[in-house]
Structure formats: structure tokens, C-alpha cells
Coordinates of C-alpha atoms and ligand atoms in Angstrom, one line a residue:
Chain A
M1 CA -26.5 12.8 35.0
S2 CA -27.3 9.6 33.1
A3 CA -29.3 9.5 29.9
A4 CA -32.6 8.7 31.6
P5 CA -33.1 11.8 33.7
K6 CA -31.9 13.9 30.8
A7 CA -34.5 12.4 28.5
A8 CA -37.2 13.0 31.2
I9 CA -36.2 16.6 31.6
A10 CA -36.1 17.1 27.9
L11 CA -39.6 15.8 27.7
L12 CA -40.8 18.2 30.4
I13 CA -39.1 21.2 28.7
L14 CA -40.6 20.1 25.3
L15 CA -44.1 20.1 26.9
A16 CA -43.5 23.5 28.6
L17 CA -42.8 25.0 25.1
V18 CA -46.2 23.8 23.7
P19 CA -48.4 26.8 24.8
P20 CA -46.1 29.5 23.3
A21 CA -45.8 27.4 20.2
A22 CA -49.5 26.9 20.0
A23 CA -50.0 30.7 20.4
A24 CA -47.4 31.4 17.7
I25 CA -49.1 29.1 15.1
G26 CA -52.6 30.0 16.3
D27 CA -53.7 26.5 17.2
P28 CA -54.9 26.5 20.9
F29 CA -55.9 22.9 20.6
L30 CA -52.3 21.9 20.8
T31 CA -52.3 23.0 24.4
V32 CA -55.3 20.8 25.1
I33 CA -53.5 17.8 23.6
A34 CA -50.3 18.6 25.6
T35 CA -52.5 18.7 28.8
R36 CA -53.9 15.3 28.0
M37 CA -50.3 14.1 27.4
A38 CA -49.1 15.4 30.8
V39 CA -52.2 13.9 32.6
F40 CA -51.6 10.5 31.2
A41 CA -47.9 10.8 31.8
I42 CA -48.6 11.1 35.5
A43 CA -50.9 8.0 35.3
A44 CA -48.2 6.0 33.4
L45 CA -45.5 7.0 35.9
S46 CA -47.7 5.8 38.7
L47 CA -48.3 2.4 36.9
D48 CA -44.6 2.1 36.1
L49 CA -43.8 2.2 39.9
I50 CA -45.6 -1.1 40.5
L51 CA -45.3 -2.6 37.0
G52 CA -41.9 -1.5 36.0
Y53 CA -40.1 -1.6 39.3
G54 CA -42.2 -4.2 41.2
A55 CA -43.1 -6.5 38.3
L56 CA -46.8 -6.2 39.4
V57 CA -48.8 -6.2 36.3
S58 CA -52.0 -4.4 37.4
F59 CA -54.8 -4.6 34.9
G60 CA -57.1 -2.4 37.0
H61 CA -55.1 0.7 37.2
A62 CA -57.7 2.9 35.4
A63 CA -59.9 2.5 38.5
Y64 CA -57.7 5.1 40.2
L65 CA -58.1 7.5 37.3
G66 CA -61.8 7.1 37.8
L67 CA -61.7 7.5 41.5
G68 CA -59.8 10.7 41.1
A69 CA -62.2 12.0 38.5
Y70 CA -65.3 11.2 40.7
A71 CA -63.6 12.7 43.7
V72 CA -63.8 16.0 41.8
A73 CA -67.5 15.5 41.0
V74 CA -68.4 14.4 44.5
C75 CA -66.4 17.2 46.2
A76 CA -67.8 19.8 43.8
R77 CA -71.4 18.7 44.5
H78 CA -70.7 19.2 48.2
G79 CA -69.3 22.7 47.6
I80 CA -65.6 21.7 47.8
T81 CA -64.1 23.2 44.6
D82 CA -60.5 23.7 45.7
L83 CA -58.1 21.6 43.6
F84 CA -55.8 20.6 46.4
L85 CA -58.6 19.6 48.7
Q86 CA -60.1 17.5 45.9
M87 CA -56.7 15.9 45.3
G88 CA -56.4 15.1 48.9
A89 CA -59.9 13.5 48.9
A90 CA -59.0 11.6 45.7
A91 CA -55.7 10.3 47.2
L92 CA -57.4 9.3 50.4
A93 CA -60.1 7.3 48.5
A94 CA -57.5 5.7 46.3
A95 CA -55.3 4.8 49.3
L96 CA -58.3 3.0 50.9
F97 CA -59.2 1.2 47.7
A98 CA -55.6 0.2 47.0
A99 CA -55.0 -1.0 50.6
V100 CA -58.0 -3.3 50.4
S101 CA -57.6 -4.5 46.9
G102 CA -53.8 -4.7 47.3
A103 CA -54.0 -6.7 50.5
V104 CA -56.0 -9.3 48.6
S105 CA -54.4 -9.3 45.1
L106 CA -50.8 -9.1 46.3
R107 CA -51.2 -12.6 47.9
T108 CA -51.1 -13.9 44.3
R109 CA -48.6 -13.7 41.5
G110 CA -48.5 -13.7 37.7
I111 CA -51.7 -14.3 35.8
Y112 CA -53.8 -14.5 39.1
F113 CA -52.6 -11.0 40.1
I114 CA -53.6 -9.7 36.6
M115 CA -57.1 -11.3 36.9
I116 CA -57.7 -10.1 40.5
T117 CA -56.7 -6.5 39.8
L118 CA -58.9 -6.6 36.7
A119 CA -61.8 -7.9 38.9
F120 CA -61.3 -5.0 41.4
G121 CA -61.1 -2.5 38.5
Q122 CA -64.4 -3.9 37.1
M123 CA -66.0 -3.7 40.5
A124 CA -65.1 0.0 40.7
Y125 CA -66.4 0.5 37.2
F126 CA -69.8 -1.1 37.9
F127 CA -70.1 0.7 41.2
F128 CA -69.9 4.1 39.3
V129 CA -72.1 2.8 36.5
S130 CA -74.8 2.2 39.1
L131 CA -74.3 5.6 40.7
S132 CA -77.4 7.3 39.2
A133 CA -76.9 10.4 41.3
Y134 CA -73.8 11.0 39.1
G135 CA -75.3 10.1 35.8
G136 CA -74.8 6.3 36.0
D137 CA -73.5 5.0 32.7
D138 CA -73.4 8.4 31.1
G139 CA -71.5 10.2 33.7
T140 CA -72.0 13.8 34.5
A141 CA -70.6 17.2 33.4
L142 CA -68.8 19.4 35.8
A143 CA -70.2 22.9 36.3
A144 CA -66.7 24.3 36.3
R145 CA -63.1 23.5 36.7
S146 CA -61.6 23.3 40.2
T147 CA -60.6 26.5 41.9
L148 CA -57.2 27.5 43.3
F149 CA -57.4 29.6 46.5
G150 CA -61.0 30.4 45.7
R151 CA -60.2 31.6 42.2
A152 CA -61.2 30.2 38.8
W153 CA -57.7 30.5 37.4
L154 CA -57.8 27.0 35.9
E155 CA -60.5 28.0 33.5
N156 CA -57.7 29.4 31.4
D157 CA -56.4 26.4 29.3
T158 CA -52.8 27.6 29.4
A159 CA -52.8 28.2 33.2
F160 CA -54.4 24.8 33.7
F161 CA -51.8 23.2 31.4
Y162 CA -49.0 24.6 33.5
M163 CA -50.7 23.4 36.7
V164 CA -50.8 19.9 35.2
L165 CA -47.2 20.2 34.0
A166 CA -46.1 21.2 37.5
C167 CA -47.9 18.1 38.9
L168 CA -46.1 15.9 36.3
A169 CA -42.7 17.4 37.2
L170 CA -43.4 16.8 40.9
A171 CA -44.6 13.2 40.3
Y172 CA -41.5 12.5 38.2
G173 CA -39.1 14.1 40.6
G174 CA -40.6 12.4 43.6
L175 CA -40.7 9.0 41.9
D176 CA -37.1 9.4 40.7
R177 CA -36.0 10.0 44.3
L178 CA -38.1 7.1 45.5
V179 CA -36.8 4.5 43.0
H180 CA -33.2 5.4 43.8
A181 CA -33.8 5.4 47.6
R182 CA -33.7 2.4 49.9
F183 CA -37.4 1.7 49.2
G184 CA -36.9 1.6 45.5
R185 CA -34.0 -0.8 45.7
V186 CA -36.0 -3.2 47.8
L187 CA -38.9 -2.9 45.4
T188 CA -36.6 -3.6 42.5
G189 CA -35.2 -6.5 44.4
T190 CA -38.6 -8.1 44.7
R191 CA -38.9 -7.8 41.0
E192 CA -35.6 -9.4 40.4
S193 CA -35.9 -12.3 42.8
E194 CA -38.5 -12.7 45.5
L195 CA -36.8 -15.8 46.9
R196 CA -33.5 -14.0 47.2
M197 CA -35.2 -11.1 49.0
R198 CA -36.7 -13.4 51.5
A199 CA -33.3 -15.2 52.0
I200 CA -31.7 -11.9 53.0
G201 CA -34.4 -11.1 55.5
Y202 CA -37.1 -9.1 53.6
R203 CA -40.9 -9.7 53.6
P204 CA -41.8 -8.5 50.1
F205 CA -45.5 -8.1 50.8
R206 CA -45.3 -5.0 52.8
Y207 CA -43.1 -3.2 50.3
R208 CA -45.3 -4.2 47.4
L209 CA -48.4 -3.1 49.3
A210 CA -46.8 0.3 50.1
A211 CA -45.8 0.8 46.4
Y212 CA -49.3 -0.3 45.3
V213 CA -51.0 2.2 47.6
L214 CA -48.7 5.0 46.6
S215 CA -49.1 4.2 42.9
G216 CA -52.9 4.3 43.3
M217 CA -52.8 7.7 45.1
I218 CA -50.6 9.3 42.3
C219 CA -52.9 7.9 39.6
A220 CA -55.9 9.4 41.4
V221 CA -54.3 12.8 41.2
A222 CA -54.0 12.3 37.5
G223 CA -57.7 11.4 37.6
V224 CA -58.5 14.7 39.3
L225 CA -56.6 16.5 36.5
L226 CA -58.3 14.4 33.8
A227 CA -61.8 15.4 35.1
N228 CA -60.8 19.0 35.0
Q229 CA -59.4 18.8 31.5
T230 CA -62.6 17.3 30.0
E231 CA -64.9 18.9 32.6
Y232 CA -66.7 15.7 32.6
V233 CA -66.6 12.5 34.6
S234 CA -67.8 9.1 33.5
P235 CA -67.2 5.4 34.3
A236 CA -65.5 5.2 30.9
Y237 CA -62.4 6.5 32.6
M238 CA -62.1 3.3 34.5
A239 CA -63.0 0.9 31.7
W240 CA -60.6 -2.1 31.5
T241 CA -59.6 -0.9 28.1
R242 CA -58.2 2.2 29.7
S243 CA -56.1 0.0 32.1
G244 CA -54.8 -1.8 29.0
E245 CA -53.9 1.5 27.4
L246 CA -51.8 2.5 30.4
I247 CA -49.9 -0.8 30.1
V248 CA -49.5 -0.1 26.4
M249 CA -47.9 3.3 27.2
L250 CA -45.3 1.6 29.3
L251 CA -44.6 -1.1 26.7
L252 CA -44.2 1.6 24.1
G253 CA -42.0 3.8 26.2
G254 CA -40.0 1.2 28.0
V255 CA -41.1 -0.6 31.2
G256 CA -39.1 0.2 34.4
T257 CA -37.7 3.6 33.4
L258 CA -39.6 6.7 34.4
A259 CA -38.5 8.6 31.3
G260 CA -39.9 5.7 29.3
A261 CA -43.3 5.9 31.0
M262 CA -43.5 9.6 30.2
A263 CA -42.4 9.1 26.6
G264 CA -44.9 6.3 26.2
A265 CA -47.8 8.4 27.4
L266 CA -46.8 11.3 25.2
V267 CA -46.4 9.3 22.1
T268 CA -49.6 7.3 22.7
V269 CA -51.8 10.4 23.3
G270 CA -50.1 12.1 20.4
L271 CA -50.6 9.2 18.0
E272 CA -54.2 8.8 19.1
E273 CA -54.9 12.4 18.1
L274 CA -52.9 12.2 14.9
L275 CA -54.3 8.9 13.7
A276 CA -57.9 9.4 14.9
G277 CA -58.0 12.5 12.7
W278 CA -56.6 10.6 9.8
S279 CA -58.6 7.4 9.7
E280 CA -61.3 5.8 11.8
H281 CA -59.3 2.6 11.8
W282 CA -56.5 4.3 13.7
R283 CA -56.5 1.6 16.4
L284 CA -55.2 -0.8 13.8
C285 CA -52.4 1.6 12.8
F286 CA -51.6 2.2 16.4
G287 CA -51.4 -1.6 17.0
L288 CA -49.0 -2.0 14.2
I289 CA -46.8 0.8 15.4
L290 CA -46.7 -0.7 18.9
L291 CA -45.9 -4.1 17.5
A292 CA -43.0 -2.7 15.4
V293 CA -41.5 -0.8 18.4
V294 CA -41.8 -3.8 20.8
L295 CA -40.4 -6.2 18.2
W296 CA -37.6 -3.9 17.2
S297 CA -36.7 -2.8 20.7
P298 CA -38.1 -4.8 23.6
A299 CA -37.1 -2.0 25.9
G300 CA -39.4 0.4 24.1
L301 CA -38.5 3.9 22.9
T302 CA -36.0 4.5 25.7
G303 CA -34.2 1.3 24.8
L304 CA -34.1 2.5 21.2
L305 CA -32.8 5.9 22.3
R306 CA -30.1 4.2 24.5
R307 CA -29.0 2.1 21.5
L308 CA -28.8 5.1 19.3
L309 CA -26.8 7.0 21.9
A310 CA -24.5 4.0 22.3
G311 CA -24.2 3.7 18.6
G312 CA -23.2 7.4 18.3
R313 CA -20.4 7.0 20.8
R314 CA -18.9 4.0 19.0
Chain B
M1 CA -23.0 -26.0 72.7
T2 CA -25.5 -27.1 70.1
L3 CA -26.5 -24.2 67.8
L4 CA -28.8 -26.1 65.5
A5 CA -30.8 -29.1 66.5
V6 CA -33.0 -30.9 64.0
R7 CA -35.4 -33.6 65.4
D8 CA -37.2 -36.2 63.4
L9 CA -37.8 -34.0 60.4
R10 CA -40.1 -35.3 57.7
K11 CA -41.1 -34.0 54.3
S12 CA -42.7 -36.0 51.5
Y13 CA -43.7 -35.3 48.0
G14 CA -46.5 -37.7 47.4
A15 CA -45.1 -41.2 48.1
L16 CA -41.5 -39.9 48.0
A17 CA -40.2 -39.3 51.5
V18 CA -37.4 -36.7 50.7
T19 CA -36.7 -36.1 54.4
D20 CA -37.4 -39.2 56.3
G21 CA -37.2 -38.8 60.1
L22 CA -33.9 -36.8 59.9
S23 CA -32.2 -35.7 63.1
L24 CA -29.0 -33.6 63.2
D25 CA -27.0 -31.5 65.7
V26 CA -24.6 -28.8 64.6
A27 CA -22.3 -27.5 67.4
E28 CA -21.5 -23.8 67.6
G29 CA -18.3 -23.0 65.7
E30 CA -18.0 -26.2 63.7
L31 CA -18.1 -26.8 60.0
H32 CA -20.5 -29.6 59.5
A33 CA -20.5 -31.1 56.0
I34 CA -23.4 -33.0 54.7
I35 CA -22.6 -35.4 51.8
G36 CA -24.8 -37.7 49.9
P37 CA -25.7 -38.8 46.4
N38 CA -27.8 -36.8 43.9
G39 CA -31.4 -36.7 45.0
A40 CA -30.6 -37.7 48.6
G41 CA -32.6 -34.7 49.8
K42 CA -29.8 -32.3 50.8
T43 CA -31.2 -29.2 49.1
T44 CA -34.7 -30.1 50.5
L45 CA -33.1 -30.2 54.0
I46 CA -31.5 -26.8 53.5
A47 CA -34.9 -25.4 52.3
Q48 CA -36.5 -26.6 55.5
L49 CA -33.7 -25.3 57.7
S50 CA -33.9 -21.8 56.1
G51 CA -37.7 -21.6 56.2
Q52 CA -38.3 -21.8 52.4
L53 CA -40.2 -25.1 52.9
A54 CA -42.3 -26.1 55.8
P55 CA -41.6 -29.7 57.0
D56 CA -44.5 -32.1 57.4
S57 CA -43.4 -32.8 60.9
G58 CA -40.5 -32.6 63.3
S59 CA -38.7 -29.6 64.7
V60 CA -35.8 -27.3 64.0
T61 CA -34.3 -25.5 67.0
F62 CA -31.8 -22.6 66.5
D63 CA -29.9 -21.3 69.5
G64 CA -32.5 -22.9 71.9
T65 CA -35.5 -21.4 70.1
D66 CA -38.0 -23.5 68.1
I67 CA -38.0 -21.9 64.6
T68 CA -39.9 -24.7 62.8
R69 CA -42.8 -22.4 61.9
T70 CA -41.1 -19.0 61.5
D71 CA -40.6 -17.5 58.1
M72 CA -37.3 -16.9 56.3
A73 CA -37.1 -13.2 57.3
S74 CA -37.2 -13.9 61.0
R75 CA -34.6 -16.7 60.6
V76 CA -32.3 -14.4 58.8
R77 CA -32.7 -11.8 61.6
A78 CA -32.0 -14.6 64.1
G79 CA -28.7 -15.2 62.3
L80 CA -29.4 -18.0 59.8
A81 CA -28.3 -17.3 56.2
R82 CA -28.0 -19.5 53.2
S83 CA -26.6 -19.7 49.7
F84 CA -28.4 -21.5 46.9
Q85 CA -27.3 -24.4 44.8
I86 CA -29.0 -22.8 41.8
T87 CA -27.7 -19.2 41.8
T88 CA -30.3 -16.9 43.1
L89 CA -29.3 -13.2 42.5
M90 CA -30.7 -10.0 41.3
P91 CA -29.6 -10.2 37.6
A92 CA -30.2 -6.5 36.8
M93 CA -28.3 -5.2 39.8
T94 CA -24.6 -4.9 40.1
A95 CA -22.5 -7.1 42.4
L96 CA -22.2 -4.2 44.8
E97 CA -26.0 -3.6 44.8
N98 CA -26.7 -7.3 45.3
V99 CA -24.6 -7.3 48.5
A100 CA -25.6 -3.8 49.7
L101 CA -29.2 -4.9 49.6
A102 CA -28.4 -7.7 52.0
V103 CA -26.5 -5.3 54.3
Q104 CA -29.5 -2.9 54.1
G105 CA -31.8 -5.8 55.3
R106 CA -30.1 -5.7 58.7
S107 CA -29.3 -1.9 58.9
G108 CA -32.4 0.0 59.7
S109 CA -35.7 0.6 58.0
S110 CA -36.1 0.2 54.2
F111 CA -39.1 2.5 54.3
R112 CA -36.9 5.4 53.2
F113 CA -38.1 7.2 50.1
W114 CA -35.8 10.2 49.5
R115 CA -32.1 9.7 50.1
P116 CA -30.2 7.9 47.3
V117 CA -29.2 4.5 48.6
A118 CA -26.3 4.4 46.2
A119 CA -24.7 7.2 48.3
E120 CA -25.0 5.4 51.6
A121 CA -21.3 4.9 52.4
A122 CA -22.1 2.5 55.4
L123 CA -23.9 0.1 53.1
N124 CA -21.4 0.3 50.3
D125 CA -18.4 -0.1 52.6
Q126 CA -19.7 -3.3 54.2
A127 CA -20.8 -4.6 50.9
M128 CA -17.3 -4.0 49.5
T129 CA -15.7 -5.8 52.4
C130 CA -17.9 -8.9 51.6
L131 CA -17.0 -8.7 47.9
A132 CA -13.3 -8.4 48.7
Q133 CA -13.6 -11.5 51.0
V134 CA -14.8 -13.6 48.1
G135 CA -12.4 -12.0 45.6
L136 CA -14.9 -9.9 43.6
A137 CA -13.6 -6.4 44.6
D138 CA -12.8 -5.6 41.0
R139 CA -16.2 -6.7 39.8
A140 CA -18.3 -4.5 42.1
D141 CA -19.9 -2.5 39.3
R142 CA -20.7 -5.4 37.0
P143 CA -24.3 -6.4 36.7
A144 CA -24.9 -9.9 38.1
A145 CA -26.3 -11.0 34.8
A146 CA -23.1 -10.2 33.0
M147 CA -20.9 -12.2 35.4
S148 CA -19.3 -15.6 34.6
H149 CA -20.8 -18.7 36.3
G150 CA -17.9 -18.9 38.7
E151 CA -18.2 -15.2 39.7
K152 CA -21.9 -15.7 40.3
R153 CA -21.1 -18.5 42.8
Q154 CA -18.7 -16.2 44.5
L155 CA -21.3 -13.4 44.7
E156 CA -23.8 -15.9 46.0
L157 CA -21.5 -16.4 49.0
A158 CA -20.8 -12.7 49.4
V159 CA -24.5 -12.0 49.7
A160 CA -24.9 -14.7 52.4
L161 CA -21.9 -13.3 54.3
A162 CA -23.4 -9.8 54.1
C163 CA -26.3 -11.1 56.4
R164 CA -23.6 -11.5 59.1
P165 CA -25.0 -15.0 59.9
R166 CA -24.2 -17.1 63.0
L167 CA -25.0 -20.1 61.0
L168 CA -24.3 -20.3 57.3
L169 CA -26.1 -22.9 55.2
L170 CA -24.0 -23.5 52.0
D171 CA -25.6 -25.5 49.3
E172 CA -22.8 -26.7 46.9
P173 CA -20.9 -23.4 46.9
L174 CA -18.2 -24.9 44.7
A175 CA -20.4 -26.3 42.0
G176 CA -19.5 -24.9 38.7
T177 CA -16.5 -22.9 39.8
G178 CA -13.1 -23.3 38.1
P179 CA -10.2 -24.7 39.9
Q180 CA -8.8 -21.3 40.8
E181 CA -12.1 -19.9 42.1
A182 CA -12.7 -23.2 44.0
E183 CA -9.3 -22.9 45.7
R184 CA -10.0 -19.3 46.7
L185 CA -13.4 -20.2 48.1
V186 CA -12.0 -23.2 50.0
A187 CA -9.4 -20.8 51.5
L188 CA -12.2 -18.4 52.4
L189 CA -14.3 -21.1 54.1
E190 CA -11.2 -22.2 56.0
A191 CA -10.7 -18.6 57.2
L192 CA -14.4 -18.3 58.2
K193 CA -14.1 -21.5 60.3
G194 CA -14.5 -20.6 64.0
Q195 CA -16.1 -17.3 63.2
V196 CA -19.2 -18.7 61.7
T197 CA -20.9 -22.0 62.2
M198 CA -21.4 -23.7 58.8
V199 CA -23.4 -26.4 57.3
L200 CA -21.7 -27.3 54.0
I201 CA -23.3 -29.4 51.3
E202 CA -20.6 -30.3 48.7
H203 CA -19.8 -32.9 46.2
D204 CA -16.1 -32.0 46.0
M205 CA -14.8 -34.6 48.4
A206 CA -11.3 -33.2 48.6
A207 CA -12.8 -29.9 49.9
V208 CA -15.1 -31.6 52.3
F209 CA -12.5 -33.8 53.9
A210 CA -10.1 -30.8 54.1
L211 CA -12.6 -28.4 55.7
A212 CA -15.1 -30.4 57.8
D213 CA -15.0 -30.9 61.5
R214 CA -17.9 -33.3 61.2
I215 CA -19.5 -35.0 58.3
S216 CA -23.0 -36.5 58.1
V217 CA -23.9 -38.7 55.3
L218 CA -27.4 -38.3 53.9
V219 CA -29.0 -41.1 51.9
Y220 CA -32.7 -41.3 50.9
G221 CA -33.6 -38.6 53.4
Q222 CA -31.9 -40.2 56.4
I223 CA -28.6 -39.6 58.1
V224 CA -26.8 -43.0 57.8
A225 CA -23.6 -42.0 59.4
S226 CA -22.1 -39.0 61.3
G227 CA -18.6 -38.4 62.6
G228 CA -15.2 -36.9 62.1
P229 CA -13.6 -37.1 58.6
E230 CA -11.4 -40.1 59.5
E231 CA -14.4 -42.0 60.9
I232 CA -16.5 -41.3 57.8
R233 CA -13.6 -42.3 55.5
Q234 CA -13.4 -45.7 57.2
D235 CA -17.1 -46.4 57.6
P236 CA -17.9 -49.4 55.5
A237 CA -21.6 -48.4 55.1
V238 CA -20.6 -45.0 53.9
R239 CA -18.1 -46.4 51.4
A240 CA -20.8 -48.7 50.1
A241 CA -23.5 -46.1 49.9
Y242 CA -21.6 -43.2 48.6
L243 CA -17.8 -42.9 48.7
G244 CA -17.5 -46.2 46.7
E245 CA -18.9 -44.4 43.7
E246 CA -16.5 -41.5 44.2
A247 CA -13.5 -43.7 44.6
C248 CA -13.7 -45.2 41.2
Ligands
ATP401 N1 -40.9 -29.8 44.7 C1 -40.7 -31.1 44.5 N2 -41.7 -31.9 44.1 C2 -41.4 -33.2 43.9 N3 -40.2 -33.8 44.1 C3 -39.2 -33.1 44.5 C4 -39.4 -31.7 44.8 N4 -38.2 -31.1 45.2 C5 -37.4 -32.2 45.2 N5 -38.0 -33.3 44.8 C6 -37.3 -34.6 44.8 O1 -36.7 -34.8 46.0 C7 -35.5 -35.5 45.9 C8 -34.4 -34.8 46.6 O2 -34.2 -33.6 46.0 P1 -33.0 -32.6 46.5 O3 -33.0 -31.5 45.5 O4 -33.2 -32.3 47.9 O5 -31.7 -33.5 46.3 P2 -30.2 -33.2 46.6 O6 -29.7 -34.1 47.6 O7 -30.0 -31.7 46.8 O8 -29.6 -33.5 45.2 P3 -28.4 -32.9 44.3 O9 -27.1 -33.4 44.9 O10 -28.6 -33.3 42.9 O11 -28.5 -31.4 44.5 C9 -35.3 -35.7 44.4 O12 -35.6 -37.0 44.0 C10 -36.2 -34.7 43.8 O13 -36.6 -35.1 42.5
MG402 MG1 -29.1 -30.2 45.9

């Protein structure tokens, strides 16, 4: 096993140890933070598929978090409280939105792609802002967390955390298979050289669109979990700043490595909690840390780790 | 039998007619060299033959089918592959992965999400064969980005071969290779003759006259002469337009 899957599995194990550790030191809030970390790790993984492997810099990815979150609220209002049904509905909505927005935005490249994905993200944002039945601008509180097999098991924070962790492990495992399968190699090829791909007989558009749709569906699942974690849904989940934050997670962790996406999400959420408690100007500190990492190691934290490991072997 | 027929092809950039009413026939099995000074429009011609660029007018017929408006992917499927004058590879992928991706393009669906592609023996074996053909067998695991310029030129050719073309469009395959690599590639092209029809653009006149069955001379977007190597060597117009510069 190479270093990357080892690092990813180490992160998963580390997360799994948080609830017992939180119980030991009597700080249940740690589990809540770990839940947020795992939720955003799923979102970051989904973005890494298109941004890291496909070089498609989507600036509207938070829309899928929001779609997933609203799927919970809408389903719950219509009496569907089962987590898996809600995830299915969220994935379906995300697939439709991604298919339409992808079919348009993937005709463009570079800065145009960034702008069009941003525009679609903002469209989703303002759609939910105007949805007064669900609180409009303010959003709406959920009556309860989703159910599993008709039971309210997820009301327990620890049980909910392990549910989220299982989803993260599945997302990581599935994406790890995918990027190393035929599809992943083609997607990587379109990142490396579109012209070369066409010259050996591929039509990049269809692979990009498939990746774009899949990425949106996975992110919507993260949105379902996010809504459950906060027991609240609001358009703020799909603000463009949130899309930026997801990109920052990848930059911090290392673009184009799944372990890096996870690490980036963990560190970003962790730093947010840490710095926000310490100073109200935490965003400035966070910006400086990000700058330091990216300047020092363009491949992010995973690049740093790789260099350290290589250094140790020498 | 004519495999590739080009009729009255035209392409202009503003007032500059880069391809100016060009007609060309390439017979099945031959190695057809196209020579001409810098800026004559050779690469632009290849781009139109491969589908990278759409001509303003005229037609390209491959194996009896008009392909003037079909995209690159369909032309590759039909058996038309190319190499690039400016090396166009996947820098982060190894030599083997670069070639295996070309093999994969013609071996079943790429919408497979589960099985590790690196473990597909059929892809790797065919890719290794192509690498061995160009002399890169011992470089299979090296990332393209880490290869020497000459090795990249060899890999460029291996990728094109992996498409199993009926017609291979080669845009200056020898440019930038050392004498040893060039010798090896010339021997490879010699060996490929007869199996694959080739259009070869090359500035290395020794290689061109050694390899070509036919030579067409392209100047300012037009074919000014076409014939066997001896004919072209003797042609006064060619000597004046092109070979004259080379001779001194
Ligand atoms: N996209 C473009 N826009 C404008 N002019 C172009 C473009 N592409 C090529 N040209 C011009 O067309 C002419 C022919 O270019 P081309 O690359 O086909 O020449 P070439 O015969 O391959 O030359 P060389 O031997 O240097 O490779 C040149 O004058 C070039 O500047
Ligand atoms: Mg050229």
C-alpha cells in the first residue's frame, strides 16, 4: 500500500477514536466537531473528484450541500424521515441539477467554467432564499434528525457520528476505486491533456459530465448529513463563500489526492473551531496559515507529508 | 488504392492563407513525406487531416468516406492517428500509463468504475509492446514529465502506434532527438513501412529521402511538386524553393 491510502486510513481511524476520547475527558463537544469534520471531508472528497482529478474548478459546489440539506427538510415535511430515502432524494435532485448545469458549464474552460459554476450556485442560493415555505433567507429548523428503519437512533450524537463516519469511509473507498479504475484514468487524462485525449479517440465531455454528476450526488449526501448535524437548513449552506471554503480545504490538504481532501477538511474545520474560540479575527489567522502551507508546499499537507517521509528514508 | 484523398483544402488566418487549395493523394501502404520550409503550413495540414482544425473549405476523404466534418475521436476509431510536433503527453502519468490509455481507447468501455486499470494485463501487455517498439521498454515506469526530450519524442510515437492506425500522421517525429534515437526511430519507421500507411513531415532530409516512397513539397500552403525521391531531388523548382537552402 502506498503512502496515500495509509494516510487516509489513519485519518479515518483517528476520527473513529474521537468519541471514546471525548467520553474519557468529558467533553462531548469534541464528537460534534468530529462529525462536522467528517461531513466536510465527504464534501471535499466529492469536489476533489472533479477539481483534483478532472481539473474542473467548480465555484458552485456548495449548491449540492444545500440541495442535500433541503432534501431533508422537504422530505421531512412530507413525512419521509428515513435517512436513506432522504439521501436518495438528495442524490436524485443533485444529479438533475448537475446534469443540467454541467451540460452548460462543461462547454467552457478555465475562468469561464469558474464563473458559470458560480452563477449556477448563486441561482440555487437565491431559489432557496425565495422559498418562503422553508423560511426563506432564515432557513428552517428540523423537528428532529432523520430516522433509521423507523427509529430515532441518530438523535444520539455518538451514533450519528459513527453513521457519518461510515458514509465517509464508503465515499473514500468508492472514490479510491473509481480514480484507479478505467474511468479515473480517463478523467486524469483529460486533466493532463485534453488534446492528447482527443487524439487517442476520447470525447472528454462525457467523462467530465459523468464525474460532475457523481461529484454532485456525493456532495448532496454530505448535505443530508450536515442538515442532520445542525438540525437546521438554510441557504447559507450554499453561499458562494462556502464553495470557496471547499476549494480552500483541497488547497490546504493537497489537490488531486483523496487523503489530501480529507486532511484538508479535517484541518480546516478543526482550525475554524480552534481559532474562532480564540479570536474573532480568526479568518485572518486562517488565511495566513493557508498562505504559509501553500507557499511552503504547493502540494498541500499531503505534499508536505510525502516530503517528510522521503526525507526520513534518505 | 488511395487511402487518403484531400481535395482543394483551404484554411486562412485572417489574410494569411495557410492552406491554399491543397490537394493530395496518399496510397494505401506508402510512406508519403511532406517537406517544406518553416511556416509552409505543414502542421496546419496535419491538424485538418486529424480533425483538430476544421478547414474553411475543401474535403478530406479517408478510405472512401468523407471525414471533413467528423471529430478527432471518430477519425481515430476509423484508423487515423497522429503524433504532435510539440510533444503532447500526460506529464503526470508514466510512459506505460500514457500508452495504456491509448490502448484503452480502442478496447471496450471506459465507463468502468471499480476494477483497477493498472491490473489490466491486456492493456499493459499491448502498451509494453508499443514501448518496446520505440525502444522505451526500460522506461515504462518513468513519469512522462521526468523523461528526456528524446524519450518524449519516442513516447509520442508509441502512443500513436497504440491506436493501431491504418494511417499514421507524423509531425516531425525526429525533431529534437539525438543521433542514436533518430537512427532507432528511422529503423522503426522503415520496419513499419508496408504495415501502416504514413504521412511523414520531417526536416531531416537524409531520413526523408531514405524512407519516403513519395514526397510532396509544400510551400505557402500549396503542393508545388510531388513524386518519387529521385524526381523531387532533380526538380529545379523544388531545389530553388526548398532544397537549395538545405544544400548549402
Ligand atoms: N492559430 C493560428 N493563428 C494565426 N496564424 C497561425 C496559426 N497557426 C499557424 N499560423 C501560421 O500559419 C503558418 C503555418 O504554420 P504551420 O505551423 O502549419 O507551419 P509548419 O509548416 O508546420 O512550420 P514548421 O516547419 O515551423 O513546423 C505560420 O505562418 C503560422 O504563423
Ligand atoms: Mg510544423
